[in-house]
Tab-separated table of C-alpha atoms in Angstrom:
chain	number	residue	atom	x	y	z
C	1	UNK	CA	256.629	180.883	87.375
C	2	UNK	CA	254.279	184.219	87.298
C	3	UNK	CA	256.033	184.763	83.762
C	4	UNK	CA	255.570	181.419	82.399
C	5	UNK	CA	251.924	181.508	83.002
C	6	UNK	CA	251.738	185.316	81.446
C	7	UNK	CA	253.506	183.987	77.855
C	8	UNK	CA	251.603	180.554	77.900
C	9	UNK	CA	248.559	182.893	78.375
C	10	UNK	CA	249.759	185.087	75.404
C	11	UNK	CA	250.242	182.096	73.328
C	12	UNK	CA	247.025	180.426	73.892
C	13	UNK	CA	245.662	184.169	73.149
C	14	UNK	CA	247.536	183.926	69.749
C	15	UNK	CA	246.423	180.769	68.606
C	16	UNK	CA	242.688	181.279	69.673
C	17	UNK	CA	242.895	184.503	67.593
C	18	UNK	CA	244.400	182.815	64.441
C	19	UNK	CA	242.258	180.561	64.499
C	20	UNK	CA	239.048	182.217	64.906
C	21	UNK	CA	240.760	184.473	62.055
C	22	UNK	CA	240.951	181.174	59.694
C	23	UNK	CA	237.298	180.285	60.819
C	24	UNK	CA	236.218	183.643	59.894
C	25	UNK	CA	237.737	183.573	56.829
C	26	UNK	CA	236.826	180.281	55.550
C	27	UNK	CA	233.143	179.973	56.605
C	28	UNK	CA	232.084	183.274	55.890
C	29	UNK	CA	233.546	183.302	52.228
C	30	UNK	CA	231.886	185.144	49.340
C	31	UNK	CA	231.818	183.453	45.861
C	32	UNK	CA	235.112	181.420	46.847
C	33	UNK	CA	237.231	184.481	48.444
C	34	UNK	CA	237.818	184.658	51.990
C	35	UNK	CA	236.812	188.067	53.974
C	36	UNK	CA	239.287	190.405	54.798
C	37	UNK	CA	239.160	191.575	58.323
C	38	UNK	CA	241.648	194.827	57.984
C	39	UNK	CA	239.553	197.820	59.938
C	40	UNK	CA	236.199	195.948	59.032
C	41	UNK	CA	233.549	196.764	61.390
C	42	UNK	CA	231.507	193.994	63.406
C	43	UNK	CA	229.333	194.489	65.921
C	44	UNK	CA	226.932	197.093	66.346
C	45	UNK	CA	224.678	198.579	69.507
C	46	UNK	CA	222.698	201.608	70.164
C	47	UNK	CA	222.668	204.004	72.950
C	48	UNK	CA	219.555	205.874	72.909
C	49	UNK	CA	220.940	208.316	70.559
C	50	UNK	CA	224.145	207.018	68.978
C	51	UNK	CA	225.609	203.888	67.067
C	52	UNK	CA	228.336	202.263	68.600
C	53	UNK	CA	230.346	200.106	65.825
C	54	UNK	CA	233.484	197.871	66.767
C	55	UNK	CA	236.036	198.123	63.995
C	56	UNK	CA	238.032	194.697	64.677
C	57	UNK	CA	241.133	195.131	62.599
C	58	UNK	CA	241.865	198.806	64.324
C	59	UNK	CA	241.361	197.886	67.692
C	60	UNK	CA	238.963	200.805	68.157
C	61	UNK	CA	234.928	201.362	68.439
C	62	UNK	CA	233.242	204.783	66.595
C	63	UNK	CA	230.471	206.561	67.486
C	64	UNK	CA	228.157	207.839	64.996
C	65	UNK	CA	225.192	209.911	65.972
C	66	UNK	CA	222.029	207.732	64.790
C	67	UNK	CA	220.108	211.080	63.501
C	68	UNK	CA	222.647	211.481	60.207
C	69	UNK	CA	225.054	209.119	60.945
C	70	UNK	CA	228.090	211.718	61.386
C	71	UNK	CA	230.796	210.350	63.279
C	72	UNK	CA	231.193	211.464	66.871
C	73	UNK	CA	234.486	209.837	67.976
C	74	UNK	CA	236.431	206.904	67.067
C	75	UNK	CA	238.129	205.375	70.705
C	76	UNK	CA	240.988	203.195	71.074
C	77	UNK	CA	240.150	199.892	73.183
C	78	UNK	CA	241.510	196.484	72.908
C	79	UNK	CA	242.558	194.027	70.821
C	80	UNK	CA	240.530	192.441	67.851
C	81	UNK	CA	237.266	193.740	69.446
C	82	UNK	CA	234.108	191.995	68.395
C	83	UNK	CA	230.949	192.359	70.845
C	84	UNK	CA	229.688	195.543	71.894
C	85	UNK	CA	226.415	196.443	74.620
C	86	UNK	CA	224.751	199.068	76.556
C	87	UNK	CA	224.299	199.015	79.846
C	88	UNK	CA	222.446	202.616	79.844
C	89	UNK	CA	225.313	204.803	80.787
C	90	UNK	CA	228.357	202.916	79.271
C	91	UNK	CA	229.323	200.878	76.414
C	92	UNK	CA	231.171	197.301	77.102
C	93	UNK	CA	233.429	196.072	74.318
C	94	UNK	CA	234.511	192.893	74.224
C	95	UNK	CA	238.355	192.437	72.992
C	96	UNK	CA	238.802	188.977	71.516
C	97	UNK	CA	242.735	189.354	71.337
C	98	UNK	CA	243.458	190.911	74.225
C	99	UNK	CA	241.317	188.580	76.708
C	100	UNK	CA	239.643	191.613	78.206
C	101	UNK	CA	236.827	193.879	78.179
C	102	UNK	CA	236.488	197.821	78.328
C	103	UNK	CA	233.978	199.635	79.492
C	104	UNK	CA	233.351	203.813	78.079
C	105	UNK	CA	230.823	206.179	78.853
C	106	UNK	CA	229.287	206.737	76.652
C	107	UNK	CA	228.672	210.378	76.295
C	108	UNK	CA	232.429	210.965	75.819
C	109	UNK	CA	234.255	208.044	75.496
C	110	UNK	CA	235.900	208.025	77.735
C	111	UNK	CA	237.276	204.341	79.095
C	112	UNK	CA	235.839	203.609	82.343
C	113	UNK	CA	238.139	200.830	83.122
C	114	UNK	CA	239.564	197.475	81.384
C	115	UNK	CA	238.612	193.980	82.690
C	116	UNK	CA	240.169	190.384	82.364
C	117	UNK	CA	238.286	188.008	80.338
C	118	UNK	CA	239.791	184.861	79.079
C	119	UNK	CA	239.729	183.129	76.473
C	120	UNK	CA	238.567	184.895	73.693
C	121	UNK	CA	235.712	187.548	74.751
C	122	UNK	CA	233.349	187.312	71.592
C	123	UNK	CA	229.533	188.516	72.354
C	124	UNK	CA	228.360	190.806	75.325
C	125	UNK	CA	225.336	191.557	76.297
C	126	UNK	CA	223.379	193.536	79.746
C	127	UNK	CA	220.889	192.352	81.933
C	128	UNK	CA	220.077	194.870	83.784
C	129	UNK	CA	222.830	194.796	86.031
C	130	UNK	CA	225.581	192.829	85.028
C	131	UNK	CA	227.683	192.094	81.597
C	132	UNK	CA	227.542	188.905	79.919
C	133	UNK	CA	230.375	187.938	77.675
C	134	UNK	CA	231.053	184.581	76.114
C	135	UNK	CA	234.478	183.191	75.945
C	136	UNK	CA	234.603	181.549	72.300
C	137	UNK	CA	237.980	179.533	73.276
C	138	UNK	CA	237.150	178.059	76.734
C	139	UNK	CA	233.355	177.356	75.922
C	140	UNK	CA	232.206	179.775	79.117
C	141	UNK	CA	230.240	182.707	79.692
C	142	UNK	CA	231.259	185.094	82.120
C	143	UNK	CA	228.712	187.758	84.709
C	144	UNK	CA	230.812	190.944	84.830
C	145	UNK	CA	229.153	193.178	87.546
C	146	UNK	CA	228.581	196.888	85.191
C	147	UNK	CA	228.997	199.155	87.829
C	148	UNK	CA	232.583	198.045	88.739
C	149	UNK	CA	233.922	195.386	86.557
C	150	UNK	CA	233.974	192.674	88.779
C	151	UNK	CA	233.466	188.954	87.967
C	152	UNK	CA	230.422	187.906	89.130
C	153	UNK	CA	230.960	183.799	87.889
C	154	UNK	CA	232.210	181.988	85.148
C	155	UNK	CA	229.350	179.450	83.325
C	156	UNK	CA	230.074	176.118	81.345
C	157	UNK	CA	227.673	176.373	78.001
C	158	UNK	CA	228.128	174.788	74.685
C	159	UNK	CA	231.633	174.533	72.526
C	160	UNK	CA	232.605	177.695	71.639
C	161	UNK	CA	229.667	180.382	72.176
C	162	UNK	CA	229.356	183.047	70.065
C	163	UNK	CA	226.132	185.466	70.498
C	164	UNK	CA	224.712	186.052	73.758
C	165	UNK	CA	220.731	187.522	74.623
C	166	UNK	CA	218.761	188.339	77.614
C	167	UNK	CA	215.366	187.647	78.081
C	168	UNK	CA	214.095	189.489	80.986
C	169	UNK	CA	215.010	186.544	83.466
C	170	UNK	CA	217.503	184.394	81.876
C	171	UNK	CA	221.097	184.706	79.097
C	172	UNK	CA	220.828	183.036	76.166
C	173	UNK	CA	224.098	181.652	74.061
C	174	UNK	CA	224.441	180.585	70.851
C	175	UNK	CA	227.331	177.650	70.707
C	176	UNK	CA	228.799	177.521	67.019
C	177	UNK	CA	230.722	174.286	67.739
C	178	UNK	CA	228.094	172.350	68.942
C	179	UNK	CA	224.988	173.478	67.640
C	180	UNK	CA	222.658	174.937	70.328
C	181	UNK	CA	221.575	177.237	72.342
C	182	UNK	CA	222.269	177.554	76.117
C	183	UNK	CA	219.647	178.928	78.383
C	184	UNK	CA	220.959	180.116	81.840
C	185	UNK	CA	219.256	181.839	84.556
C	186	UNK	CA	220.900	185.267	84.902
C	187	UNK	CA	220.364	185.413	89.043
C	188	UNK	CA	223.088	182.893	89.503
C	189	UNK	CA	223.741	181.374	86.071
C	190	UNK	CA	222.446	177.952	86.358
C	191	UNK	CA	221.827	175.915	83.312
C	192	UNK	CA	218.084	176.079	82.342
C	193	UNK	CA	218.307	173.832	79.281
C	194	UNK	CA	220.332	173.332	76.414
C	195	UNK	CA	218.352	173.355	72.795
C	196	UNK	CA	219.365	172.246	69.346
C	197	UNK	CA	219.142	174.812	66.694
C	198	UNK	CA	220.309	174.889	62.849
C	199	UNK	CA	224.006	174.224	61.715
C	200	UNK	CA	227.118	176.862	63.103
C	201	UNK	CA	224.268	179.491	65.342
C	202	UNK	CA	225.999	183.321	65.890
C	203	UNK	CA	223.505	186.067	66.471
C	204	UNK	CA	220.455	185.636	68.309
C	205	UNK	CA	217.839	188.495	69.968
C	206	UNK	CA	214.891	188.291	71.902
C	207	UNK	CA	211.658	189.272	70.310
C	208	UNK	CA	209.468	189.574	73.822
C	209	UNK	CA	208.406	186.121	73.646
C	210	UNK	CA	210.858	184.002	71.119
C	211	UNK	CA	214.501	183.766	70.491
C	212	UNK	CA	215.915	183.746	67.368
C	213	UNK	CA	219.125	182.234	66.194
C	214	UNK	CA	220.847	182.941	63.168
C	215	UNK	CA	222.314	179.529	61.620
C	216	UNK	CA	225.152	180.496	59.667
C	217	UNK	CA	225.685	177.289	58.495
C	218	UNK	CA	222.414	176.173	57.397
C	219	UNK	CA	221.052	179.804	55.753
C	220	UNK	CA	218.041	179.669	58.160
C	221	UNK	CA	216.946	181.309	61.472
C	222	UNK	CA	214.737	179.341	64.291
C	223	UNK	CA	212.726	180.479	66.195
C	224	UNK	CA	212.277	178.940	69.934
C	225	UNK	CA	209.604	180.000	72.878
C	226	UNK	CA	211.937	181.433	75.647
C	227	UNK	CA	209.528	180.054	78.099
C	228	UNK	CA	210.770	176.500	77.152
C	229	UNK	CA	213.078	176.191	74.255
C	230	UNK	CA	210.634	174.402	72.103
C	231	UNK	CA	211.003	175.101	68.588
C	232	UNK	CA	208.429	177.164	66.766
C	233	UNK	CA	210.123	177.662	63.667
C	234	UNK	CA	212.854	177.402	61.365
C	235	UNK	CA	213.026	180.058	58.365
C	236	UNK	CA	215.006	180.512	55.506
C	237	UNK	CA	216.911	183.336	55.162
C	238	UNK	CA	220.019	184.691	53.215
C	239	UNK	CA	223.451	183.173	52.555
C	240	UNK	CA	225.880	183.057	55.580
C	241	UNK	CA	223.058	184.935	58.091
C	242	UNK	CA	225.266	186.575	61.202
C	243	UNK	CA	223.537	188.868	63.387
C	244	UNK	CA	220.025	189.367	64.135
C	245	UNK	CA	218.028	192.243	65.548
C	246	UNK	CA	214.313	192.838	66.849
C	247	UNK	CA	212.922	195.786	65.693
C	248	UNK	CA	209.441	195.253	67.769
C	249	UNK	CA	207.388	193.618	65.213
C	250	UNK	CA	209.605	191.858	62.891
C	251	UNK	CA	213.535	189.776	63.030
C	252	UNK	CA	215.947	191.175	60.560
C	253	UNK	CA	218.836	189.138	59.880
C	254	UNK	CA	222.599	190.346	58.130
C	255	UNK	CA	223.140	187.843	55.331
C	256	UNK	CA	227.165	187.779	55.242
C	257	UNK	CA	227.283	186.371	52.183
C	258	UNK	CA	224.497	187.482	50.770
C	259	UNK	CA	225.002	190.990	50.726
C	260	UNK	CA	221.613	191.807	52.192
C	261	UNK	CA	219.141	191.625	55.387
C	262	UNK	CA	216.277	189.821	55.802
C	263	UNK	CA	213.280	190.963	57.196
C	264	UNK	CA	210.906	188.709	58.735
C	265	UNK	CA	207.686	189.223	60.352
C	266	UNK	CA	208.033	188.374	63.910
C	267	UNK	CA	204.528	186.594	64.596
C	268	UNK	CA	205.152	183.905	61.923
C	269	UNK	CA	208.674	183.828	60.267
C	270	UNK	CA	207.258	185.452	56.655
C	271	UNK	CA	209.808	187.151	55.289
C	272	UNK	CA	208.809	190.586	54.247
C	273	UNK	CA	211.552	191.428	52.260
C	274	UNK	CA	215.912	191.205	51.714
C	275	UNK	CA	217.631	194.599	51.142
C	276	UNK	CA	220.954	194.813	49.521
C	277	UNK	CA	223.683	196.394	52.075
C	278	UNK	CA	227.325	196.439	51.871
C	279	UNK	CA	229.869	194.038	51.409
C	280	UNK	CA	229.969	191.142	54.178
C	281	UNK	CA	226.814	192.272	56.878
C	282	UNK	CA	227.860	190.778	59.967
C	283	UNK	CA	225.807	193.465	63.014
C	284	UNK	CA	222.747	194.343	63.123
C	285	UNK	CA	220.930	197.010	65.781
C	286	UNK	CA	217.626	198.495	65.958
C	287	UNK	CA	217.507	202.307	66.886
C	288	UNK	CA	214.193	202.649	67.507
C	289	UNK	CA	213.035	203.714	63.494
C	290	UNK	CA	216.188	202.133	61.777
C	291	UNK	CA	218.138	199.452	61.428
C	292	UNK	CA	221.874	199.920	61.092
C	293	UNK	CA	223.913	197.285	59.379
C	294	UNK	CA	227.986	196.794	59.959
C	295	UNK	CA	229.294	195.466	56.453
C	296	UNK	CA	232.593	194.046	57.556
C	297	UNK	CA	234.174	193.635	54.025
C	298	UNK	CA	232.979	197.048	52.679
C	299	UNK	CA	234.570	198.957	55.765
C	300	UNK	CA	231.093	200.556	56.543
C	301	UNK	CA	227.738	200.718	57.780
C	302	UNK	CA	224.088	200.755	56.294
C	303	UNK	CA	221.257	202.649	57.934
C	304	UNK	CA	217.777	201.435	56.131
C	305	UNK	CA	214.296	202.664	57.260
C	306	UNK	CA	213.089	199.844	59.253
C	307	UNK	CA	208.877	200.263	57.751
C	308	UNK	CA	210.336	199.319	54.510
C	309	UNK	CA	214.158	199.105	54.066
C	310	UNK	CA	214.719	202.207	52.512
C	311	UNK	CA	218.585	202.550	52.086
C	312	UNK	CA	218.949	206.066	54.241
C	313	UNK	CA	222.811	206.567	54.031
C	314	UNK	CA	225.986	204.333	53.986
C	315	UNK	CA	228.844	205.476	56.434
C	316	UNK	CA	232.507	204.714	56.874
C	317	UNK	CA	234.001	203.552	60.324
C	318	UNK	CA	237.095	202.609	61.892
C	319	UNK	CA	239.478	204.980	59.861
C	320	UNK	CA	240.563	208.259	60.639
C	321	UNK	CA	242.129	209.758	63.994
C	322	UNK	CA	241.624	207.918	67.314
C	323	UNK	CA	241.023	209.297	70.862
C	324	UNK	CA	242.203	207.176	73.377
C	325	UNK	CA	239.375	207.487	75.534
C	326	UNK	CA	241.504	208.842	78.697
């Protein structure tokens, strides 16, 4: 019985992952080709003094000091891993093919431990004290306790969550299939509200007061008071707009099929300029003076000078040799 559960699980794994893969592919397309996902890097977080990139096609996650942007390790993890967060000792990566989660410190690498997270771990995010990780296949999030890996609860939000944010008090998740935003209160994860954004939402951030949702679908971000989820805004941005960062005075947005970010003062949704990046910008991270880009088709990242999105180097990720993090 125990191994008929373990290869439907691996099945349900496999289709999830194809198609997310054909989702991917289809709705992120530039001029009429579909992205290639290979070693392509996707989601990006900061440390305090390094950049953390997952490479999804590797199964792996580099570290590249954010000073000059030379690479400080590339560590195996699990498979097809997408979201990545800091919980201010150790990175969390969340492994969309492999149901799980890892956890590294982060000064070495070195993998902390590997935790069960089904279906289809997509974004992660910390609160302070625990993980939050949305389950793109079974339309959950789940509370992973950081100091041990536990499961805290599992959380019914929208059809099939993407980005996840916190907000001082409560988790915010951005639900592709259905077109909101879920708003739960991190203590014990009950509902707060439920809020209708723009068309296919992935990335959102928290800007001290708003949160901001990218619409992929609609080429627009909106902006809604965290207080309530009212609206305050809806602003156009780039083609194909993934993930979005807050760099303490203005949004910037990665424009997948644009090519470019968007930045966007915070206090009224002007946009203050679009910067060309690589191919396929799908992360976004603020380190404090710049904002690193993952371009998922070009294989690379983009550091720009956040005061006026200066280009300040381009990097490759997720080739080369691989520590395993033991």
């Amino acid at each position: 019985m125990k191994k008929n559960i373990v290869a439907t699980s691996c099945l349900l794994a496999a289709i999830f992952l194809a198609a997310e893969t054909l989702f991917l592919s289809s709705a992120l397309a530039q001029d009429g080709k579909p992205s290639t996902v290979g070693t392509n890097p996707f989601r990006v977080a900061f440390d305090g003094a390094n950049i953390w990139v997952t490479s999804y096609g590797s199964n792996s996650v580099t570290k590249l000091r954010a000073s000059d942007g030379a690479v400080q390790g590339t560590f195996a993890v699990g498979t097809s891993p997408i979201g990545v967060a800091f919980d201010g000792t150790n990175i969390w990566v969340a492994n969309y093919g492999s149901n799980n989660v890892t956890k590294l410190r982060a000064s070495d690498g070195a993998i902390e431990g590997t935790f069960e997270v089904t279906f289809a771990p997509y974004g992660a995010a910390f609160d302070g004290t625990n993980i939050w990780v949305t389950t793109y296949s079974t339309n959950n999030v789940t509370k992973v306790l950081a100091s041990d890996g536990n499961a805290e609860g599992k959380y019914t939000v929208g059809l099939q969550p993407h980005g996840v944010a916190f907000d001082g008090t409560n988790i915010w998740v951005t639900n592709q299939g259905s077109n909101n935003v879920t708003k739960l209160l991190a203590s014990d994860g009950v509902v707060q509200g439920t809020f209708a954004v723009g068309k296919d939402p992935f990335g959102v951030a928290f800007d001290g007061t708003h949160i901001w949702v990218a619409n992929q679908g609609a080429n627009n971000v909106t902006k809604l008071l965290a207080s309530n989820g009212a609206v305050q805004g809806t602003f156009a941005v780039g083609k194909n707009p993934f993930g979005v960062a807050f760099d303490g005075t203005h949004i910037w947005v990665a424009n997948f099929g644009g090519n470019s970010v968007t930045k966007l003062r915070a206090s009224d949704g002007a946009v203050q300029g679009t910067f060309a990046v690589g191919a396929g910008p799908v992360g976004v991270a603020f380190d404090g003076t710049h904002v690193w880009v993952t371009n998922q088709s070009s294989k690379n990242v983009t550091k720009l000078r956040a005061s006026d999105g200066a280009v300040q180097g381009t990097f490759a990720v997720g080739s080369g040799s691989m520590a395993s993090g033991h």
